[in-house]
PDB file of C-alpha atoms in Angstrom:
ATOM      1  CA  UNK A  14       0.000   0.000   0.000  1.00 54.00           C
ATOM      2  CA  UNK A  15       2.956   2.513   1.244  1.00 63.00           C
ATOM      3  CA  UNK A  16       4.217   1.693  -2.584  1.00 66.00           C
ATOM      4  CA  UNK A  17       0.992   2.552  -4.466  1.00 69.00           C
ATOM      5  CA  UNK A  18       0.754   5.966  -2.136  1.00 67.00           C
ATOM      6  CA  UNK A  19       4.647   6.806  -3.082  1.00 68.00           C
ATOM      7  CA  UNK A  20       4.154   6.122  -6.752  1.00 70.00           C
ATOM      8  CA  UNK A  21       0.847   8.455  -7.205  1.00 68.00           C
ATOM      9  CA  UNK A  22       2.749  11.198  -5.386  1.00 65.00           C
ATOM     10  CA  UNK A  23       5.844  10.343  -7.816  1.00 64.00           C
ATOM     11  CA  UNK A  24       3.655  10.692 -10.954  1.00 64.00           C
ATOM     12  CA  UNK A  25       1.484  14.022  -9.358  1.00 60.00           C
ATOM     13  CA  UNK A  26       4.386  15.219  -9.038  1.00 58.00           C
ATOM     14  CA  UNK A  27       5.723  14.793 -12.400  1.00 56.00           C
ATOM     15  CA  UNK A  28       2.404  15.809 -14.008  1.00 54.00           C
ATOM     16  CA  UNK A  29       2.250  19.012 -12.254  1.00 57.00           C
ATOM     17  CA  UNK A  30       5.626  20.145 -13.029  1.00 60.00           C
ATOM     18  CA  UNK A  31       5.490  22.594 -15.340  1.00 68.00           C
ATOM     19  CA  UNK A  32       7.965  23.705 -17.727  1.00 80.00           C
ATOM     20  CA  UNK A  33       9.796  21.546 -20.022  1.00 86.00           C
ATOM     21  CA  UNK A  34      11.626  21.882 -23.009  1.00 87.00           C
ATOM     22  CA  UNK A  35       9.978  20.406 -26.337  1.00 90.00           C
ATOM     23  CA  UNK A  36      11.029  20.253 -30.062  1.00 90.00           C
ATOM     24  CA  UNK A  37       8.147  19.865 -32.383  1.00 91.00           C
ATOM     25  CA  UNK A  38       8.373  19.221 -35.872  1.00 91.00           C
ATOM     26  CA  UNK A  39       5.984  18.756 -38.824  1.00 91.00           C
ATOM     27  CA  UNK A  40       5.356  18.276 -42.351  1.00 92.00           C
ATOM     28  CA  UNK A  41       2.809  20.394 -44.179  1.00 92.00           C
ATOM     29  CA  UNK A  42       1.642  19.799 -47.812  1.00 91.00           C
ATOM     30  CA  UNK A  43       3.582  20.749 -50.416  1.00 90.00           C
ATOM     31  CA  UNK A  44       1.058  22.342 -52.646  1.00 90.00           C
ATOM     32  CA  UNK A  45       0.755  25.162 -50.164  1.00 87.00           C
ATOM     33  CA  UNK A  46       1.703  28.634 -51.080  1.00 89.00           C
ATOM     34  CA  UNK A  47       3.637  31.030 -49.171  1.00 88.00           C
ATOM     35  CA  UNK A  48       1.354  33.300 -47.530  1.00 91.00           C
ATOM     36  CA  UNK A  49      -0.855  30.673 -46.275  1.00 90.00           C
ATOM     37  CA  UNK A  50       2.067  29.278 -44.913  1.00 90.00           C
ATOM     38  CA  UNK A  51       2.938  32.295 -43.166  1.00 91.00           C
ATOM     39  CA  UNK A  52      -1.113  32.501 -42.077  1.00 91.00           C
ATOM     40  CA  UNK A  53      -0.343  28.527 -40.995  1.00 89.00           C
ATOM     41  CA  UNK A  54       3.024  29.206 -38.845  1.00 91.00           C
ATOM     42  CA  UNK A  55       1.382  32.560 -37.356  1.00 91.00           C
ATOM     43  CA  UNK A  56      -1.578  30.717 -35.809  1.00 90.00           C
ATOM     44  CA  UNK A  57       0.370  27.573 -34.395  1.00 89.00           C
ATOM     45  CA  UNK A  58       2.689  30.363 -32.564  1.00 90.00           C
ATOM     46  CA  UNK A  59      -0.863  31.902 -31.201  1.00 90.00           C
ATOM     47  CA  UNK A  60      -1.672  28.271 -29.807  1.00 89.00           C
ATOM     48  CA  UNK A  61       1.837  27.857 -28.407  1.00 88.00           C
ATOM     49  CA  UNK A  62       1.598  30.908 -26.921  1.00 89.00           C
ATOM     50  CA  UNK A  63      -1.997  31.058 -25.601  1.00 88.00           C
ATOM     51  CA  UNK A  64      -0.906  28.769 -22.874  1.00 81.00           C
ATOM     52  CA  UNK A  65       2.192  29.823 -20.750  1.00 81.00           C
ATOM     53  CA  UNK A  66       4.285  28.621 -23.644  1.00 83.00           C
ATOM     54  CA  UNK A  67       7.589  30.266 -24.986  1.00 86.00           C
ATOM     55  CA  UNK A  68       8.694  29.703 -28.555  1.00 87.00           C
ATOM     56  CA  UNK A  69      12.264  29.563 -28.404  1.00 88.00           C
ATOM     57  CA  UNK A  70      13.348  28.868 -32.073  1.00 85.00           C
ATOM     58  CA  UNK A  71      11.530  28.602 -35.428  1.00 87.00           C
ATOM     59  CA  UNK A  72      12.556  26.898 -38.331  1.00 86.00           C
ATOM     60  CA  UNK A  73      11.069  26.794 -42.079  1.00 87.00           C
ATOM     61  CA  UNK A  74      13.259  23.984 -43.978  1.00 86.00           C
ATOM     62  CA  UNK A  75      11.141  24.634 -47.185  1.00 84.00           C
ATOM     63  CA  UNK A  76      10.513  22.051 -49.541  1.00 88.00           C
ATOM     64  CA  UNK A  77      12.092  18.868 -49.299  1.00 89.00           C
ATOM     65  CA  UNK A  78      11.696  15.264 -51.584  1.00 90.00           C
ATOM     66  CA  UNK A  79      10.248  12.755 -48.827  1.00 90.00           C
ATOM     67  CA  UNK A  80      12.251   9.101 -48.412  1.00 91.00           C
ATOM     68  CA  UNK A  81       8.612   7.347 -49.385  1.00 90.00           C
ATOM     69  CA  UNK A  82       5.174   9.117 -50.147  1.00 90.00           C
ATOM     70  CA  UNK A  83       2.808   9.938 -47.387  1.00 90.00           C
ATOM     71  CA  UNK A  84      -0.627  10.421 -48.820  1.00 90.00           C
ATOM     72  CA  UNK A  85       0.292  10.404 -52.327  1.00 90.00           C
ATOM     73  CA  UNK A  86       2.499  13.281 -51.644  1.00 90.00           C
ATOM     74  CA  UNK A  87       6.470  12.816 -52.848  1.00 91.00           C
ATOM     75  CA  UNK A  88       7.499  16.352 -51.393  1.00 90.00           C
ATOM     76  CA  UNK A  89       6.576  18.348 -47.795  1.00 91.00           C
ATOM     77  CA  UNK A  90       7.483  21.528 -46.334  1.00 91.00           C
ATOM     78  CA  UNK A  91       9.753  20.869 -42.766  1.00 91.00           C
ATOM     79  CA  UNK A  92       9.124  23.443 -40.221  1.00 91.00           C
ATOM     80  CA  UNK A  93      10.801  22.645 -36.215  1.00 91.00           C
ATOM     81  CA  UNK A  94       9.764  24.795 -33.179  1.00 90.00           C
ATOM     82  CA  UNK A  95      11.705  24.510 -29.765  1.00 89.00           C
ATOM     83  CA  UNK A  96       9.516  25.394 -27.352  1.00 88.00           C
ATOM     84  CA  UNK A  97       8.776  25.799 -23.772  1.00 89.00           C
ATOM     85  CA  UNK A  98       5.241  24.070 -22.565  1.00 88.00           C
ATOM     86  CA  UNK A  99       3.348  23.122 -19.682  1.00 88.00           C
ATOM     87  CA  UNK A 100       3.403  19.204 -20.075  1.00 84.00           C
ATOM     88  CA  UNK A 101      -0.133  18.422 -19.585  1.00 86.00           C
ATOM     89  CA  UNK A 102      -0.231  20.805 -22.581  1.00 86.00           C
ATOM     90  CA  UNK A 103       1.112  18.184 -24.868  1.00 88.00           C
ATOM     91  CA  UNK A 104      -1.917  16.091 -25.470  1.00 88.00           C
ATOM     92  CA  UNK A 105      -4.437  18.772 -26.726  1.00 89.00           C
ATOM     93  CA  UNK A 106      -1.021  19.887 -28.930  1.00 89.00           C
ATOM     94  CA  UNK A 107      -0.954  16.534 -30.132  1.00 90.00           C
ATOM     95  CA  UNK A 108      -4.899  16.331 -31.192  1.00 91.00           C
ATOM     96  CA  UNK A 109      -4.608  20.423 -32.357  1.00 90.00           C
ATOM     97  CA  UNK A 110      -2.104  18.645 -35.122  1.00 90.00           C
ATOM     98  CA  UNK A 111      -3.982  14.875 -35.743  1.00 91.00           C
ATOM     99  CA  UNK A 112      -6.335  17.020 -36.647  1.00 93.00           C
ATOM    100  CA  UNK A 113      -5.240  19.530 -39.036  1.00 88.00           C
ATOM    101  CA  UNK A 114      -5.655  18.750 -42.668  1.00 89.00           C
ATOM    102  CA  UNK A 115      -2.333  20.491 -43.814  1.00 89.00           C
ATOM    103  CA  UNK A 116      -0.177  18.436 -41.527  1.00 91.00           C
ATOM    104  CA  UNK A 117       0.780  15.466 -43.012  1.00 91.00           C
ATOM    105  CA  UNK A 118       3.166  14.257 -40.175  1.00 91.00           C
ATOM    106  CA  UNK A 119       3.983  15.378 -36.833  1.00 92.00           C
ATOM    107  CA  UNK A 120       6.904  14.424 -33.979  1.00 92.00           C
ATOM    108  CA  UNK A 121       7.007  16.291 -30.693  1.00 92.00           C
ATOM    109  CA  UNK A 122       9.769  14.926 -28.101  1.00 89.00           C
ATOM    110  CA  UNK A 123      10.938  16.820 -24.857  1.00 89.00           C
ATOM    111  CA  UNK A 124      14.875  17.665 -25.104  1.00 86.00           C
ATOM    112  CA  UNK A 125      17.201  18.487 -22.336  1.00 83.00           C
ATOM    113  CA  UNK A 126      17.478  21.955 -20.915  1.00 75.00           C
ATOM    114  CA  UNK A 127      21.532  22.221 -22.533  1.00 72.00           C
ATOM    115  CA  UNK A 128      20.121  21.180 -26.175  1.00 76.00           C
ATOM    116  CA  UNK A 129      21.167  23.327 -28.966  1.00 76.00           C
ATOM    117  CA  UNK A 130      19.686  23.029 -31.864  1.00 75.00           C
ATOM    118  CA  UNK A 131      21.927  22.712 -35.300  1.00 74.00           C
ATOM    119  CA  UNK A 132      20.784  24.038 -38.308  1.00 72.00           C
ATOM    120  CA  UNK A 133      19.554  21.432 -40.917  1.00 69.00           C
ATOM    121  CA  UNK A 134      22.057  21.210 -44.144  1.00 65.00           C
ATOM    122  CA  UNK A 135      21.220  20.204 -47.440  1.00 58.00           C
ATOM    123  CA  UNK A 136      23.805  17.742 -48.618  1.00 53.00           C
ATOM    124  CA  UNK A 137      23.187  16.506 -51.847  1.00 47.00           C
ATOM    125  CA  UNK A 138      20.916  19.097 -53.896  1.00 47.00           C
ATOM    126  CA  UNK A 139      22.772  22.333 -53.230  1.00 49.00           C
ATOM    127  CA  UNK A 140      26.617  20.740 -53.960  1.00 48.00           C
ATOM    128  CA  UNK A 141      25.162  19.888 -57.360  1.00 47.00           C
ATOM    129  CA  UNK A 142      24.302  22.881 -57.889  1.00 47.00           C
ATOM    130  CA  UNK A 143      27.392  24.778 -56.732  1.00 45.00           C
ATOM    131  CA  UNK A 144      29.645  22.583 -58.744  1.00 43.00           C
ATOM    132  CA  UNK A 145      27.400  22.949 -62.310  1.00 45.00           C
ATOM    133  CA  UNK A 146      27.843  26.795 -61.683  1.00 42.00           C
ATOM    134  CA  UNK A 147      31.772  27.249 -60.369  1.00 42.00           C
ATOM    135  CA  UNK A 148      33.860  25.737 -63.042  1.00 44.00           C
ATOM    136  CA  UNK A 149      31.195  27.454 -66.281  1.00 44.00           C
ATOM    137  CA  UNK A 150      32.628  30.760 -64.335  1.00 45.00           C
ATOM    138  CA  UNK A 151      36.200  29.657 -63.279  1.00 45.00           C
ATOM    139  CA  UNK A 152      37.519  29.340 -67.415  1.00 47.00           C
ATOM    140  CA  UNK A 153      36.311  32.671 -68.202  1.00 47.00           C
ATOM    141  CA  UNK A 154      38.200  34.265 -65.427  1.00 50.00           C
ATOM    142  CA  UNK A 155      41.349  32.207 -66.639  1.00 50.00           C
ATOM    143  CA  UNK A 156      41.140  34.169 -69.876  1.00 51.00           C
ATOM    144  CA  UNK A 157      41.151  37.637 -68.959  1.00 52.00           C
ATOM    145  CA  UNK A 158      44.106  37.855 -67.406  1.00 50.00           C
ATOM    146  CA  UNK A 159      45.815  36.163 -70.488  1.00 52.00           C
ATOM    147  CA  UNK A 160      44.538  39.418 -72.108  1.00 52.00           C
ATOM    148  CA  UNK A 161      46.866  41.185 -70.248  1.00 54.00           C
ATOM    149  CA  UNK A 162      49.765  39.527 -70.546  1.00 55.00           C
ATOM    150  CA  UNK A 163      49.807  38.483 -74.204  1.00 52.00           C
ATOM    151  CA  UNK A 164      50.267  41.825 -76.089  1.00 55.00           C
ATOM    152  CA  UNK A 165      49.828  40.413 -79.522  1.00 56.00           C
ATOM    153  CA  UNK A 166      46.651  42.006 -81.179  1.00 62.00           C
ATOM    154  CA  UNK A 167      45.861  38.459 -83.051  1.00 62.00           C
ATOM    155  CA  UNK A 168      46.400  36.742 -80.384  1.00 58.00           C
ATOM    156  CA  UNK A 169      43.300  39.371 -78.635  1.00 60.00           C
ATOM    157  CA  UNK A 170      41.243  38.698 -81.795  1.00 64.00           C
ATOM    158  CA  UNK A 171      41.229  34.945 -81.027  1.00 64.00           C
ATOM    159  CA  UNK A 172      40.688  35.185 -77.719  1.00 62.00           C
ATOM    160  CA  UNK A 173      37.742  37.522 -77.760  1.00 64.00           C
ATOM    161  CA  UNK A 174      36.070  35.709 -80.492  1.00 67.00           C
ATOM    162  CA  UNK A 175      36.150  32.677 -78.784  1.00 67.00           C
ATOM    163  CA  UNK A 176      34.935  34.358 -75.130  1.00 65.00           C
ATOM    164  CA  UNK A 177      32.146  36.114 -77.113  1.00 65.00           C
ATOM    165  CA  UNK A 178      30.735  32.424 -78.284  1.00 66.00           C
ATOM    166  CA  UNK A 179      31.410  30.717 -74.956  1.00 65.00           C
ATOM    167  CA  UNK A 180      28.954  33.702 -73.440  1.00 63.00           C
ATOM    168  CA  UNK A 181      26.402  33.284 -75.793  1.00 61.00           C
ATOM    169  CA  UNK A 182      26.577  29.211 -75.137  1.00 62.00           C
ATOM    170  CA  UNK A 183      26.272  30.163 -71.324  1.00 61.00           C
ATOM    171  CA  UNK A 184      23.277  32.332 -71.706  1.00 58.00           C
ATOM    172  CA  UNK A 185      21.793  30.067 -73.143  1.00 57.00           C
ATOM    173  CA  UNK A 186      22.535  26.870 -70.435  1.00 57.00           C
ATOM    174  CA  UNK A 187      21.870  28.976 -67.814  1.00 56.00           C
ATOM    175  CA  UNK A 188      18.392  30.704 -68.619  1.00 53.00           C
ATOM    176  CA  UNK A 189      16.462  27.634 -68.694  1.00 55.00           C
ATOM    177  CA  UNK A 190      17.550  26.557 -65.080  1.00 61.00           C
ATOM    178  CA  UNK A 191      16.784  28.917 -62.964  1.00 61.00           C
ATOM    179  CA  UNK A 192      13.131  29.489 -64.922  1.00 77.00           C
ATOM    180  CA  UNK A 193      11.093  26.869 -62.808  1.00 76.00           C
ATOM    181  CA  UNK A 194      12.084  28.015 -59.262  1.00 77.00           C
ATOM    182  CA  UNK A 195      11.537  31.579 -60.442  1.00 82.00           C
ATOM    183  CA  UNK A 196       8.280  30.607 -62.096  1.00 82.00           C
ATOM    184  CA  UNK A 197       7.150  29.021 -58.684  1.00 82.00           C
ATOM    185  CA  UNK A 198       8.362  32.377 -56.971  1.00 81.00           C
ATOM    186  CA  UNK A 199       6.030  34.317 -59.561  1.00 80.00           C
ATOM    187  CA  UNK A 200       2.914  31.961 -59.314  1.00 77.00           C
ATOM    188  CA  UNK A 201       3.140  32.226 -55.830  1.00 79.00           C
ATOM    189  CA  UNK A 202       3.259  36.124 -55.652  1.00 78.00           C
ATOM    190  CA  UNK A 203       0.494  36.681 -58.320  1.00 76.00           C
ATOM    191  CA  UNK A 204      -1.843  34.420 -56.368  1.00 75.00           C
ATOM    192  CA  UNK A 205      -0.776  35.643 -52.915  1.00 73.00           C
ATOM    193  CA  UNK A 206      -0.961  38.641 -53.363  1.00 69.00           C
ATOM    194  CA  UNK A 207      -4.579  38.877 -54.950  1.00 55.00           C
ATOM    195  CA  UNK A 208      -6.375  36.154 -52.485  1.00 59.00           C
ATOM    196  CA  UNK A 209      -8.606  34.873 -55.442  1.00 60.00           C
ATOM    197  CA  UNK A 210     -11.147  32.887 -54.448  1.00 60.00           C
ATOM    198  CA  UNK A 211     -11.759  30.609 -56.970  1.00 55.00           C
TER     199      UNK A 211
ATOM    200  CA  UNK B   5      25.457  19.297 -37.971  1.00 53.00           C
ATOM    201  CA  UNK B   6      27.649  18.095 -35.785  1.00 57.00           C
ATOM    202  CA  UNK B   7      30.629  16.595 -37.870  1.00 66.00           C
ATOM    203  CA  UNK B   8      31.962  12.999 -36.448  1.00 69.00           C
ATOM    204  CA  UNK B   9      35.220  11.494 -36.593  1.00 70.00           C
ATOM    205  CA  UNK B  10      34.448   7.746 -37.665  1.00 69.00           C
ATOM    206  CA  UNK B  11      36.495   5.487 -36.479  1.00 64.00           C
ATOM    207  CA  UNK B  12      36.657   2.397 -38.739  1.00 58.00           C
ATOM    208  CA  UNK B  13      36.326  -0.110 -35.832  1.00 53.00           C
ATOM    209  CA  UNK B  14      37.579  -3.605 -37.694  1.00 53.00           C
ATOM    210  CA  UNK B  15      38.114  -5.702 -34.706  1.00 53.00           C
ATOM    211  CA  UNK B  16      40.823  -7.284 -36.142  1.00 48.00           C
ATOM    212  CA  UNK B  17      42.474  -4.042 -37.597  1.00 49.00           C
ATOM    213  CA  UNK B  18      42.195  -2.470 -34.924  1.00 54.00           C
ATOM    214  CA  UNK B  19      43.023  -3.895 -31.235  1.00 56.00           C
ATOM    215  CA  UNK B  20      40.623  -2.566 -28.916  1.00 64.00           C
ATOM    216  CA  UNK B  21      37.125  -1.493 -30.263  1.00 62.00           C
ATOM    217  CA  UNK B  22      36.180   2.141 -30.355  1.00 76.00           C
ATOM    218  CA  UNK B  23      32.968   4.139 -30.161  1.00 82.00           C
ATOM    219  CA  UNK B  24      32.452   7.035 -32.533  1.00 83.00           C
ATOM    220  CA  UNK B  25      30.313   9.045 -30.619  1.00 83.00           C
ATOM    221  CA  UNK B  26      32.425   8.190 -27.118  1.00 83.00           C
ATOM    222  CA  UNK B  27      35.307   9.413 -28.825  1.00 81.00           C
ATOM    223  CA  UNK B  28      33.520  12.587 -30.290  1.00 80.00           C
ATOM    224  CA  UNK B  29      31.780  13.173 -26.603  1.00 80.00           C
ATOM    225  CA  UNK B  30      27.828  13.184 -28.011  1.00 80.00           C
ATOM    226  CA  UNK B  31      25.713  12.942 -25.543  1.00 77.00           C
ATOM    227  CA  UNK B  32      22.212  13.235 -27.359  1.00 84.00           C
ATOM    228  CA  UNK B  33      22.046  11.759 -31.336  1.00 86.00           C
ATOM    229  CA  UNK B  34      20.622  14.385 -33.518  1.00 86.00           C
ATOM    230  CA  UNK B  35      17.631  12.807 -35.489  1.00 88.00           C
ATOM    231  CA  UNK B  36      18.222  15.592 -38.419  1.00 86.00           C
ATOM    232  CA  UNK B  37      21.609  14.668 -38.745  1.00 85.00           C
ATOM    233  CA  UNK B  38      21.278  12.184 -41.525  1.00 86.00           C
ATOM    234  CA  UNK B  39      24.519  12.213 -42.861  1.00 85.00           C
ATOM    235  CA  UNK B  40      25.949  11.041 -39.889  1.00 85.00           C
ATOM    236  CA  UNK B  41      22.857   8.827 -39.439  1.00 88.00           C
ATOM    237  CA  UNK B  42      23.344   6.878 -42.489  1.00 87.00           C
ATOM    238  CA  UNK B  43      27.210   5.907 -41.887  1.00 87.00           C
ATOM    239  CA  UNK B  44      25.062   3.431 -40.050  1.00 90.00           C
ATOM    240  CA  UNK B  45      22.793   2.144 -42.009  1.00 90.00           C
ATOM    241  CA  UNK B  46      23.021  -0.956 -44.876  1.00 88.00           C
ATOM    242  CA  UNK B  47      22.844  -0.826 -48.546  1.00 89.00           C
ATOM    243  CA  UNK B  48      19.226  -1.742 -47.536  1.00 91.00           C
ATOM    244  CA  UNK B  49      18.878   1.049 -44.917  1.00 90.00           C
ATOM    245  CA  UNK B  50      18.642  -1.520 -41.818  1.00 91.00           C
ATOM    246  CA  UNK B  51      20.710  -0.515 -38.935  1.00 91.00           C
ATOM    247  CA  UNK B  52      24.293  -1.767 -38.543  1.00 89.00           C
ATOM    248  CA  UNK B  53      24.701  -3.998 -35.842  1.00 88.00           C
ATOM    249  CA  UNK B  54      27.386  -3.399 -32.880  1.00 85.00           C
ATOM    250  CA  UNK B  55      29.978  -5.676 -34.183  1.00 83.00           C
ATOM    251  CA  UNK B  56      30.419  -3.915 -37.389  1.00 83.00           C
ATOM    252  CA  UNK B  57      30.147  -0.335 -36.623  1.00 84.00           C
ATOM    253  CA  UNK B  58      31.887  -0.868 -32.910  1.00 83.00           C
ATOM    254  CA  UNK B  59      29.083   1.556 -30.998  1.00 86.00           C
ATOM    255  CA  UNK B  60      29.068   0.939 -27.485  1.00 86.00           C
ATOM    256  CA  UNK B  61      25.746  -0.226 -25.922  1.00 89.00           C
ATOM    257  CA  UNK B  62      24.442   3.033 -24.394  1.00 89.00           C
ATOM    258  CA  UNK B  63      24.975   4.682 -27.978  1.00 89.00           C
ATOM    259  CA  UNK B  64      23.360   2.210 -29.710  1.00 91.00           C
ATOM    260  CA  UNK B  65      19.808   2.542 -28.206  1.00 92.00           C
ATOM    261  CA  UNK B  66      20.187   5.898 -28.989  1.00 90.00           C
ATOM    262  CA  UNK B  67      21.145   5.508 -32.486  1.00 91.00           C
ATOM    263  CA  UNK B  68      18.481   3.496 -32.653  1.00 91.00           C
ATOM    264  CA  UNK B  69      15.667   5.907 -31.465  1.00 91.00           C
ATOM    265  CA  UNK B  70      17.372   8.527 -33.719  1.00 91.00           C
ATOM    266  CA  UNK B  71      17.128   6.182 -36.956  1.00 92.00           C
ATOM    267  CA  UNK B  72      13.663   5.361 -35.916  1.00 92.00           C
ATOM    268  CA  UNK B  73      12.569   9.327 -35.399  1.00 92.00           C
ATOM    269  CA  UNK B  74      13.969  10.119 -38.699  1.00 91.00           C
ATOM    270  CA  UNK B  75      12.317   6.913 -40.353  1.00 92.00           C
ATOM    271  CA  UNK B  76       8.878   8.536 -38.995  1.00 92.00           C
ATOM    272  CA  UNK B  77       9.370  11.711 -40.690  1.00 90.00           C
ATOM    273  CA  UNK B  78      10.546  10.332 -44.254  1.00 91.00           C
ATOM    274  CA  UNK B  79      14.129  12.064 -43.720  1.00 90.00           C
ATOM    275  CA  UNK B  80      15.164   8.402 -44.111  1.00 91.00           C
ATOM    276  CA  UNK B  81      13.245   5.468 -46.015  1.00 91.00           C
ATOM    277  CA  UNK B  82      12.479   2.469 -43.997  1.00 90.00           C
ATOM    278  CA  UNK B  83      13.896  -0.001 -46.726  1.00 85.00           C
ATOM    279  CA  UNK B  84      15.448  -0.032 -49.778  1.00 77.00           C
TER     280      UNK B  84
END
């Protein structure tokens, strides 16, 4: 009997204590534009808040492929809070995100008081990227200075001509990458901005 | 992301068996890091067992939790 007394007094006591530190993280759809994503992030910060709770860090990953679908969906849009909560807030935070339709997945887990959090790097998508761009720039630098130094006015000719069509062949690799991200960026402005209601 | 020294931890190469993140002084595995994460997994994505990676007991659990976490939010696929 002394046992059963101890261990409700053990797990009142552990209910009623009040702040810990939590990291939640979730994955919203990927169709979602920008300002409804701001409208999205602005009210979970009002429902963190609303109850004694401190939002210590936000983070928006942006879009990122998913290892396996969820829901038909190959892509989702990462966003991590740290946060400071009451813990017998945690369940209601827990049904708040079952049952929102733009969350696709959810995690919350309590951390340690001396956690610090370390910002999420993209390995594999950005190097690519970085290494298609650095060496198209790296030759043309090369040649300019051999400008300089080689006096002959032939020699200049040459050179030029063949700078001149390696530009033009850049333009023209390099316009056509960029196009869909900016295209996104556009759609998502024009029908931001506007609020149609369709 | 926390960058790790891994240690190769043959047994037979080396003579005493060492654990990478008792060496590098972790004391919680980031689920996020998957980099890191994944110098632990198969070709198939299954976790590595002790003998092969040389992760002390302790660190293992924890690895596994932090595969498992990262499994549940698609940052790493469950097979291959």
């Amino acid at each position: 009997m002394a046992k059963k007394k101890l261990v409700k007094k053990v797990v009142s006591r552990i209910i009623e204590t009040e702040n810990r530190m939590y990291e939640i993280m979730f994955i919203l759809k990927p169709d979602m534009l920008e300002a409804a994503i701001k409208k999205k992030l602005k009210e979970f910060n009002d429902f963190l808040t609303s109850k004694e709770g401190k939002v210590t860090l936000e983070d928006l990953w942006g879009k990122r492929p998913l290892a396996y679908t969820i829901k038909q969906y190959e892509e989702g849009i990462y966003v991590v809070y740290n946060a400071e909560l009451v813990s017998s807030f945690i369940s209601e935070l827990e049904v708040h995100l079952r049952l929102d339709n733009d969350v696709i997945r959810h995690i919350v887990m309590s951390i340690d008081e001396d956690y610090s959090y370390s910002k999420f790097d993209e390995e594999l998508d950005e190097k690519d990227d970085k290494s298609d761009t650095k060496p198209k720039k790296a030759p043309v630098k090369k040649e300019e200075p051999k400008k300089e130094e080689v006096k002959k006015e032939e020699v200049k000719e040459e050179v030029k001509e063949e700078v001149k069509e390696e530009v033009k062949e850049e333009v023209k690799e390099e316009t056509p990458e960029p196009s869909k991200s900016e295209l996104d960026d556009k759609l998502d402005k024009i029908l931001g901005d506007v609020d149609l209601d369709i | 992301m926390a960058k790790y020294i891994f240690s190769t931890n043959q047994k037979h190469a080396l003579g005493k068996r060492r654990c990478t993140f008792c060496t590098n002084q972790v004391g919680v595995i980031d689920y996020k890091d998957i980099k890191s994460l994944q110098h632990f997994l198969n070709a198939f994505q299954r976790i590595k067992g002790r003998y092969y990676t040389g992760v002390c007991l302790n660190h293992q659990k924890k690895l596994g939790r932090a595969v498992k976490r990262a499994r549940h939010m698609a940052l790493l696929p469950f097979t291959n």
